[in-house]
Amino acid sequence: MKVFINKRIPETGIAMLEKAGLEILFPENENLSYEEWLNYCKNTDTILNIGADFKYDKNFFEACPNVKAIALYSVGFDHVDIKEASERNIPIGNTPDVLSRATSDTAFLLMQSVARRASYNFQKVRDGKWSTFDPLHALGQELYGKTLGIFGLGRIGYEMAEKSKNAFGMNIIYHNRRHNEEAEKELGAAYVSFEELIENSDVLSVHANFTPEHKDLFNSSVFEKMKPNAIFVNTARGGFHNQKDLYQALVDQKIWGAGLDVTHPEPMQVDDPILELSTVCILPHIGSATIEARNGMARLAAGNIIAFSKGEKMPHCANPEVYSPIL
Ligand code: DGY
């Protein structure tokens, strides 16, 4: 069975696939155009997909009828039309849990970075603008005892809440599709409505799965209702926030700062004025970029392909109802 892998992943995953006797197809050049990518996909049975440059939508599935399974090298699957895949009996594997620590660490890092204007101050040093001690310049804010609001309290949100509670004694409130009993019991997290979340959070951190209904959920009317000292953190997907509205809310001091690991579009424009603000820290979607998390993702993604090749269910699957054994 052939597996197309569009970019190199940690060796541990490749070794697993080789040991399982699978034929691996790498592109000659990793920066593929859509057409080039599609041509590779047309000639494979399975795909181990890295990144979200191209969509797995109806057009894709119609163009590539030989593809029987896709293992994503990501926990998120918003670039896949799951309904279209399921209708064709194509399992879509993903990589949950192994990146929860790294991604929540990134949210925690952004929260502190923004609170202390770390990016801005670092840039000053780089620009040779480190001047004499100034008691009033570019002051940050402390996080002790403040309220952290989590939008989407799954594993990553839980870990962000736990770290913030342990480090700064933050009170945790959250809004989710359902109650998270573990968080309520262990962290004293309080379930609140969306309105209460946005009105009461000193830091609001987004950790939900992105679906089209979430597009621009955090927009000017939401920022308007947030606290003027609030820090908005997004490590989930850029589509959750409207970046122009976010910029305006920061300029108008409706909210205090923003820490983003995700933007819309990605990569973001270098001339985006939001980059000029002193209470912003923006990272290039590196939430899971640790050796440990990326090795874990490689193991899970390879494990999903191998399970499929043996006619077994993928252990980590976005559409677990689909079972399409190779017979
Ligand atoms: C994920 O795993 O979903 C990360 O955002 C990388 O795409």
Coordinates of N, CA and C in Angstrom, one line a residue, residues 43-161:
N43 N -2.3 9.5 -7.2 CA -1.5 8.2 -7.4 C -1.1 7.5 -6.1
T44 N -2.0 7.7 -5.1 CA -1.7 7.0 -3.9 C -2.9 6.4 -3.3
D45 N -2.7 5.5 -2.3 CA -3.9 4.9 -1.6 C -4.2 5.7 -0.4
T46 N -3.2 6.1 0.3 CA -3.4 6.9 1.6 C -2.5 8.1 1.6
I47 N -2.9 9.0 2.5 CA -2.1 10.3 2.6 C -1.8 10.5 4.0
L48 N -0.6 10.9 4.3 CA -0.2 11.4 5.6 C 0.0 12.9 5.4
N49 N -1.0 13.7 5.8 CA -1.0 15.1 5.4 C -0.4 16.0 6.4
I50 N 0.5 16.9 6.0 CA 1.1 17.9 6.8 C 0.6 19.3 6.4
G51 N 0.1 20.1 7.3 CA -0.3 21.4 7.0 C -1.8 21.5 6.5
A52 N -2.2 22.8 6.2 CA -3.6 23.0 5.8 C -3.6 23.9 4.6
D53 N -2.5 23.7 3.7 CA -2.4 24.6 2.5 C -3.6 24.3 1.5
F54 N -4.0 23.0 1.5 CA -5.0 22.6 0.5 C -6.2 22.0 1.2
K55 N -7.3 22.1 0.7 CA -8.5 21.6 1.3 C -8.9 20.2 0.8
Y56 N -9.3 19.4 1.7 CA -9.9 18.1 1.3 C -11.4 18.3 1.2
D57 N -11.8 18.7 0.1 CA -13.2 19.0 -0.1 C -13.8 18.1 -1.2
K58 N -15.0 18.4 -1.6 CA -15.7 17.6 -2.7 C -14.8 17.5 -3.9
N59 N -14.3 18.6 -4.3 CA -13.4 18.6 -5.6 C -12.3 17.6 -5.4
F60 N -11.6 17.7 -4.2 CA -10.5 16.8 -4.0 C -11.0 15.3 -4.1
F61 N -12.0 15.0 -3.4 CA -12.4 13.6 -3.3 C -12.9 13.1 -4.7
E62 N -13.5 14.0 -5.5 CA -13.9 13.6 -6.9 C -12.7 13.4 -7.7
A63 N -11.6 14.3 -7.5 CA -10.4 14.2 -8.4 C -9.5 13.0 -8.0
C64 N -9.7 12.5 -6.8 CA -8.7 11.5 -6.3 C -9.5 10.3 -5.7
P65 N -10.2 9.5 -6.6 CA -11.0 8.4 -6.2 C -10.2 7.2 -5.6
N66 N -8.9 7.2 -5.8 CA -8.1 6.1 -5.3 C -7.7 6.3 -3.8
V67 N -7.9 7.5 -3.3 CA -7.5 7.7 -1.9 C -8.5 7.1 -1.0
K68 N -8.0 6.2 -0.1 CA -8.9 5.4 0.8 C -8.9 5.9 2.2
A69 N -7.8 6.6 2.6 CA -7.7 7.0 4.0 C -6.7 8.2 4.1
I70 N -7.0 9.1 5.0 CA -6.1 10.2 5.2 C -5.8 10.3 6.7
A71 N -4.5 10.4 7.0 CA -4.0 10.6 8.4 C -3.5 12.0 8.5
L72 N -4.1 12.9 9.2 CA -3.6 14.2 9.4 C -2.5 14.3 10.4
Y73 N -1.5 15.1 10.1 CA -0.5 15.4 11.1 C -0.9 16.6 11.9
S74 N -2.1 16.6 12.5 CA -2.6 17.7 13.2 C -3.8 17.2 14.0
V75 N -4.1 17.9 15.1 CA -5.3 17.5 15.8 C -6.6 18.2 15.1
G76 N -6.4 19.4 14.6 CA -7.5 20.1 13.9 C -7.8 19.5 12.5
F77 N -9.0 19.5 12.2 CA -9.4 18.9 10.9 C -10.4 19.9 10.1
D78 N -10.2 21.2 10.4 CA -11.1 22.1 9.7 C -10.9 22.3 8.2
H79 N -9.7 21.7 7.7 CA -9.5 21.8 6.3 C -10.0 20.6 5.6
V80 N -10.7 19.7 6.3 CA -11.3 18.5 5.7 C -12.8 18.6 5.8
D81 N -13.5 18.3 4.7 CA -14.9 18.2 4.7 C -15.2 16.8 5.1
I82 N -15.5 16.7 6.4 CA -15.7 15.4 7.1 C -16.9 14.6 6.5
K83 N -17.9 15.4 6.2 CA -19.1 14.8 5.6 C -18.8 14.1 4.3
E84 N -18.1 14.8 3.4 CA -17.7 14.3 2.1 C -16.9 13.0 2.3
A85 N -15.9 13.1 3.2 CA -15.0 12.0 3.5 C -15.9 10.8 4.0
S86 N -16.7 11.0 4.9 CA -17.5 9.9 5.5 C -18.4 9.3 4.5
E87 N -19.0 10.1 3.7 CA -19.9 9.6 2.6 C -19.2 8.6 1.7
R88 N -17.9 8.8 1.6 CA -17.0 7.9 0.7 C -16.3 6.9 1.5
N89 N -16.7 6.8 2.8 CA -16.1 5.8 3.7 C -14.6 6.0 3.9
I90 N -14.1 7.2 3.9 CA -12.7 7.5 4.0 C -12.5 8.0 5.5
P91 N -11.7 7.2 6.3 CA -11.4 7.7 7.6 C -10.4 8.8 7.6
I92 N -10.6 9.7 8.5 CA -9.7 10.9 8.6 C -9.0 10.8 10.0
G93 N -7.8 10.4 10.0 CA -7.1 10.3 11.3 C -6.6 11.7 11.8
N94 N -6.4 11.8 13.1 CA -5.8 13.1 13.6 C -4.9 12.7 14.8
T95 N -4.4 13.8 15.4 CA -3.3 13.5 16.5 C -3.7 14.3 17.8
P96 N -4.7 13.8 18.5 CA -5.1 14.5 19.7 C -4.1 14.2 20.8
D97 N -4.2 15.0 21.9 CA -3.5 14.8 23.2 C -2.0 15.0 23.2
V98 N -1.3 14.4 22.2 CA 0.2 14.5 22.2 C 0.7 16.0 22.1
L99 N -0.2 16.8 21.6 CA 0.3 18.2 21.5 C -0.4 19.2 22.5
S100 N -1.2 18.6 23.4 CA -1.9 19.5 24.3 C -1.0 20.3 25.2
R101 N 0.0 19.6 25.7 CA 1.0 20.3 26.5 C 1.6 21.5 25.8
A102 N 2.2 21.2 24.6 CA 2.9 22.2 23.8 C 2.0 23.3 23.5
T103 N 0.8 23.0 23.0 CA -0.1 24.1 22.6 C -0.6 24.9 23.8
S104 N -0.8 24.3 24.9 CA -1.3 25.1 26.1 C -0.1 25.9 26.6
D105 N 1.1 25.3 26.5 CA 2.3 26.1 26.8 C 2.4 27.4 26.0
T106 N 2.1 27.3 24.7 CA 2.1 28.4 23.8 C 1.1 29.5 24.2
A107 N -0.1 29.0 24.6 CA -1.1 30.0 25.0 C -0.6 30.7 26.3
F108 N 0.0 29.9 27.2 CA 0.5 30.5 28.5 C 1.6 31.5 28.2
L109 N 2.5 31.1 27.3 CA 3.6 32.0 26.9 C 3.0 33.3 26.3
L110 N 2.0 33.2 25.4 CA 1.5 34.4 24.8 C 0.8 35.3 25.8
M111 N 0.1 34.7 26.8 CA -0.6 35.4 27.8 C 0.4 36.3 28.6
Q112 N 1.5 35.7 29.0 CA 2.5 36.4 29.8 C 3.3 37.4 28.9
S113 N 3.6 37.0 27.7 CA 4.3 37.8 26.8 C 3.6 39.1 26.5
V114 N 2.2 39.0 26.4 CA 1.4 40.2 26.1 C 1.3 41.0 27.4
A115 N 1.1 40.3 28.5 CA 0.9 41.0 29.8 C 2.2 41.9 30.1
R116 N 3.3 41.4 29.7 CA 4.6 42.1 30.0 C 5.2 42.8 28.8
R117 N 4.4 42.9 27.7 CA 4.9 43.5 26.5 C 6.2 43.0 26.0
A118 N 6.4 41.7 26.1 CA 7.8 41.1 25.8 C 8.2 41.3 24.4
S119 N 7.3 41.1 23.4 CA 7.7 41.3 22.0 C 8.2 42.7 21.7
Y120 N 7.3 43.6 22.2 CA 7.6 45.1 22.0 C 9.0 45.4 22.6
N121 N 9.2 45.0 23.8 CA 10.5 45.3 24.5 C 11.7 44.6 23.9
F122 N 11.5 43.4 23.4 CA 12.6 42.7 22.7 C 12.9 43.5 21.4
Q123 N 11.9 43.9 20.7 CA 12.1 44.7 19.5 C 12.9 45.9 19.7
K124 N 12.6 46.6 20.9 CA 13.3 47.8 21.2 C 14.8 47.5 21.4
V125 N 15.1 46.4 22.0 CA 16.5 46.0 22.3 C 17.1 45.8 20.9
R126 N 16.4 45.0 20.0 CA 17.0 44.7 18.7 C 17.2 46.0 17.9
D127 N 16.3 47.0 18.1 CA 16.4 48.2 17.3 C 17.4 49.2 17.9
G128 N 18.1 48.8 19.0 CA 19.1 49.7 19.6 C 18.4 50.8 20.4
K129 N 17.1 50.6 20.8 CA 16.4 51.6 21.5 C 16.3 51.4 23.0
W130 N 17.2 50.6 23.6 CA 17.2 50.3 25.0 C 17.7 51.6 25.7
S131 N 16.8 52.4 26.3 CA 17.3 53.6 26.9 C 17.3 53.5 28.4
T132 N 17.4 54.6 29.1 CA 17.6 54.6 30.6 C 16.3 54.2 31.2
F133 N 16.4 53.7 32.5 CA 15.3 53.3 33.3 C 14.2 54.3 33.3
D134 N 13.0 53.9 32.9 CA 11.8 54.8 32.9 C 10.7 54.2 33.7
P135 N 10.4 54.8 34.8 CA 9.3 54.3 35.7 C 7.9 54.2 35.1
L136 N 7.7 54.9 34.0 CA 6.4 54.9 33.4 C 6.2 54.3 32.0
H137 N 7.3 53.9 31.5 CA 7.2 53.5 30.1 C 6.8 52.0 29.9
A138 N 5.9 51.8 29.0 CA 5.5 50.5 28.6 C 5.3 49.5 29.7
L139 N 4.5 49.9 30.7 CA 4.2 49.0 31.8 C 3.3 47.9 31.4
G140 N 3.6 46.8 32.0 CA 2.7 45.6 31.8 C 1.7 45.5 32.9
Q141 N 1.1 44.3 33.0 CA 0.1 44.1 34.0 C 0.4 42.7 34.6
E142 N 0.0 42.5 35.9 CA 0.2 41.2 36.5 C -1.0 40.4 36.4
L143 N -0.8 39.1 36.5 CA -2.0 38.2 36.2 C -2.5 37.5 37.5
Y144 N -1.8 37.8 38.6 CA -2.2 37.2 39.9 C -3.7 37.4 40.3
G145 N -4.4 36.3 40.5 CA -5.7 36.4 41.0 C -6.7 36.9 40.0
K146 N -6.3 37.0 38.7 CA -7.2 37.5 37.7 C -8.1 36.3 37.1
T147 N -9.0 36.7 36.3 CA -9.9 35.6 35.8 C -9.5 35.2 34.3
L148 N -9.3 33.9 34.2 CA -9.0 33.4 32.9 C -10.3 32.8 32.3
G149 N -10.7 33.2 31.2 CA -11.9 32.6 30.5 C -11.4 31.7 29.4
I150 N -11.9 30.5 29.4 CA -11.5 29.6 28.3 C -12.7 29.3 27.4
F151 N -12.5 29.6 26.1 CA -13.6 29.2 25.2 C -13.2 27.9 24.6
G152 N -13.9 26.8 24.9 CA -13.6 25.5 24.5 C -12.7 24.7 25.4
L153 N -13.3 24.1 26.4 CA -12.5 23.5 27.5 C -12.3 22.0 27.2
G154 N -11.4 21.6 26.3 CA -11.1 20.2 26.1 C -9.7 20.0 26.7
R155 N -8.9 19.2 26.2 CA -7.6 18.9 26.8 C -6.6 20.1 26.8
I156 N -6.6 20.8 25.7 CA -5.6 21.9 25.6 C -6.1 23.1 26.6
G157 N -7.4 23.3 26.5 CA -8.0 24.4 27.4 C -7.8 24.0 28.9
Y158 N -7.9 22.7 29.2 CA -7.7 22.3 30.5 C -6.3 22.6 31.0
E159 N -5.3 22.2 30.1 CA -3.9 22.4 30.5 C -3.6 23.9 30.7
M160 N -4.1 24.7 29.8 CA -3.9 26.2 30.0 C -4.5 26.6 31.3
A161 N -5.7 26.2 31.6 CA -6.4 26.6 32.9 C -5.6 26.1 34.1

